[in-house]
Amino acid sequence: MLNYFSSTEIKTGILGGGQLGKMLLDVARRYDLFTRVLDPSADAPCKFGCKEFVQGSFNDYDTVMAFGRDCDILTIEIESVNTQALKDLEKQGKKVFPQPAIVELIQNKVTQKQFYTDHQLPTAPWFGFRNKAEMMKLINKHSFHLPFVWKAATGGYDGRGVSVIRNMNDLEKLPDVPGLIEELASIEHEVALVAARNEQGEIRAFPPVEMSFHPEANLVEYVYCPASLSEVKLSEASNIALSLVDRLGIVGVLAVEMFVNHDGQIWINECAPRVHNSGHLTIEACITSQFEQHLRAILGLPLGSPEQIRPAVMVNLTGEEGFSGPVVYEGAEKMLETQGAYMHLYGKTETRPHRKMGHVTITADTLDQARENAMKVKEILKVKSE
Ligand code: ADP
């Protein structure tokens, strides 16, 4: 077993150098790990927090192979990576967590949904197709009722690659790509749960959080914990997410997004084999953060307690509409007068409308208080350009 806590340099490589990597690095520095990060952007958020920064594409086979050769253990902070290279590095004896086969399964929304169906995990009724012509045939065959949801198999994130089809004309605008059609959920709550599993098979779950979305941008605007669901529903959602972790046998954290429908049914929407926006508040609200938990899981260390210490709300700081260019955080000083507000700026130099630039977690004695302060933070702090 590798001993990370000795003077021998054991190198942990991270594919992706964005904000998720930056927050992983905060913990890696505390543990004094030797970290290497691969990202195509010369001024990626991770550039200054790691020991070695390598500029290059995590989608390119040769680049990932060359990067991985000089690492002992590899992980990801983004799932659109070259999984063939990760599989080959795994064959060469490198530790790669999450396992590349799981990343590959999740990269494609069709294979991901198939996994839920094969394992009797609840999800919206659906069918997959290879192209538009096949989709049209299957819509008629399955007699799907309008409105329904179209999703591209690959390439979509943060709501891109997802369309609600309200009439048959909407189908014409869709690109001719493989994807799936699924039933429109009648959503009462959107919840997410981050859980971790280490190599030894130990599993720990954070409390489920509730998410609310920006109506136009399809991006998470607020995350609340505890979620406003009954104990029964919370434990049902947790059990579903935990069975997914167990069936995948993932090593690392898994974020599971779920719909709680008006009729009480819970459906898995999708999952991500990495630290996730819905788990950011664990940094201040829980005994162990999702970032520390992920590192513990992939390094084969004992998992920490996911217990929540304080009610919390997280607000994403996204670029205001109408502003593009070098970023200014208007009202940041004023916002810091809010007690219990923890500001995280990701270090991206340029803002664009709806780009994730940072987040603020607000903790308080009660969720109502945290929610009230979160609304104030949102009012005061604006991401604009110079
Ligand atoms: P992405 O991978 O881009 O995040 P998602 O599949 O999570 O895309 O969809 C984005 C959002 O669209 C979801 O959070 C949810 O609000 C809405 N959505 C997705 N699928 C459905 C569905 N079957 N029914 C209702 N709303 C949905």
PDB file of C-alpha atoms and ligand atoms in Angstrom, residues 109 113 124 148-149 151 156-162 164 182-187 190 211 213 218 220 257 259 261 267 269-270, ligand 1:
ATOM      1  CA  LYS A 109     -26.602   9.528 -20.930  1.00  0.00           C
ATOM      2  CA  LYS A 113     -29.941   5.324 -18.120  1.00  0.00           C
ATOM      3  CA  ALA A 124     -38.054   8.426 -15.771  1.00  0.00           C
ATOM      4  CA  PHE A 148     -41.515  15.037 -23.001  1.00  0.00           C
ATOM      5  CA  VAL A 149     -37.784  15.601 -22.619  1.00  0.00           C
ATOM      6  CA  LYS A 151     -31.441  14.655 -24.167  1.00  0.00           C
ATOM      7  CA  GLY A 156     -24.348  18.410 -22.867  1.00  0.00           C
ATOM      8  CA  TYR A 157     -23.824  19.832 -19.396  1.00  0.00           C
ATOM      9  CA  ASP A 158     -25.460  22.478 -17.205  1.00  0.00           C
ATOM     10  CA  GLY A 159     -28.728  22.120 -19.089  1.00  0.00           C
ATOM     11  CA  ARG A 160     -27.278  22.287 -22.608  1.00  0.00           C
ATOM     12  CA  GLY A 161     -28.193  19.230 -24.620  1.00  0.00           C
ATOM     13  CA  VAL A 162     -31.571  19.035 -22.841  1.00  0.00           C
ATOM     14  CA  VAL A 164     -38.438  20.019 -23.282  1.00  0.00           C
ATOM     15  CA  GLU A 182     -37.856  10.498 -21.423  1.00  0.00           C
ATOM     16  CA  GLU A 183     -41.033  11.365 -19.615  1.00  0.00           C
ATOM     17  CA  LEU A 184     -41.293  14.878 -18.210  1.00  0.00           C
ATOM     18  CA  ALA A 185     -41.113  14.603 -14.438  1.00  0.00           C
ATOM     19  CA  SER A 186     -43.726  16.426 -12.395  1.00  0.00           C
ATOM     20  CA  ILE A 187     -41.070  17.783 -10.046  1.00  0.00           C
ATOM     21  CA  GLU A 190     -34.910  18.443  -6.959  1.00  0.00           C
ATOM     22  CA  MET A 211     -31.545  22.558  -5.319  1.00  0.00           C
ATOM     23  CA  PHE A 213     -32.587  26.380 -10.528  1.00  0.00           C
ATOM     24  CA  ASN A 218     -30.874  25.951 -16.254  1.00  0.00           C
ATOM     25  CA  VAL A 220     -28.315  25.633  -9.958  1.00  0.00           C
ATOM     26  CA  GLU A 257     -29.310  14.085  -8.735  1.00  0.00           C
ATOM     27  CA  PHE A 259     -36.431  14.303  -8.817  1.00  0.00           C
ATOM     28  CA  ASN A 261     -42.292  14.009  -8.045  1.00  0.00           C
ATOM     29  CA  TRP A 267     -36.473   9.218  -9.941  1.00  0.00           C
ATOM     30  CA  ASN A 269     -32.074  12.126 -13.016  1.00  0.00           C
ATOM     31  CA  GLU A 270     -28.356  11.646 -13.470  1.00  0.00           C
TER      32      GLU A 270
HETATM   33  P1  ADP B   1     -27.322  18.416 -17.498  1.00  0.00           P
HETATM   34  O1  ADP B   1     -26.595  17.135 -17.698  1.00  0.00           O
HETATM   35  O2  ADP B   1     -27.109  19.401 -18.592  1.00  0.00           O
HETATM   36  O3  ADP B   1     -27.172  18.985 -16.103  1.00  0.00           O
HETATM   37  P2  ADP B   1     -29.898  17.343 -16.762  1.00  0.00           P
HETATM   38  O4  ADP B   1     -30.247  16.029 -17.308  1.00  0.00           O
HETATM   39  O5  ADP B   1     -29.485  17.380 -15.319  1.00  0.00           O
HETATM   40  O6  ADP B   1     -28.840  18.058 -17.695  1.00  0.00           O
HETATM   41  O7  ADP B   1     -31.115  18.341 -16.928  1.00  0.00           O
HETATM   42  C1  ADP B   1     -31.038  19.696 -16.540  1.00  0.00           C
HETATM   43  C2  ADP B   1     -32.308  20.098 -15.841  1.00  0.00           C
HETATM   44  O8  ADP B   1     -33.425  19.920 -16.709  1.00  0.00           O
HETATM   45  C3  ADP B   1     -32.638  19.267 -14.618  1.00  0.00           C
HETATM   46  O9  ADP B   1     -31.971  19.685 -13.459  1.00  0.00           O
HETATM   47  C4  ADP B   1     -34.144  19.456 -14.524  1.00  0.00           C
HETATM   48  O10 ADP B   1     -34.447  20.698 -13.900  1.00  0.00           O
HETATM   49  C5  ADP B   1     -34.553  19.478 -15.976  1.00  0.00           C
HETATM   50  N1  ADP B   1     -34.915  18.101 -16.392  1.00  0.00           N
HETATM   51  C6  ADP B   1     -34.093  17.141 -16.861  1.00  0.00           C
HETATM   52  N2  ADP B   1     -34.755  15.992 -17.104  1.00  0.00           N
HETATM   53  C7  ADP B   1     -36.044  16.221 -16.807  1.00  0.00           C
HETATM   54  C8  ADP B   1     -37.239  15.436 -16.834  1.00  0.00           C
HETATM   55  N3  ADP B   1     -37.274  14.170 -17.265  1.00  0.00           N
HETATM   56  N4  ADP B   1     -38.388  16.018 -16.415  1.00  0.00           N
HETATM   57  C9  ADP B   1     -38.419  17.294 -15.991  1.00  0.00           C
HETATM   58  N5  ADP B   1     -37.333  18.103 -15.954  1.00  0.00           N
HETATM   59  C10 ADP B   1     -36.153  17.580 -16.341  1.00  0.00           C
END
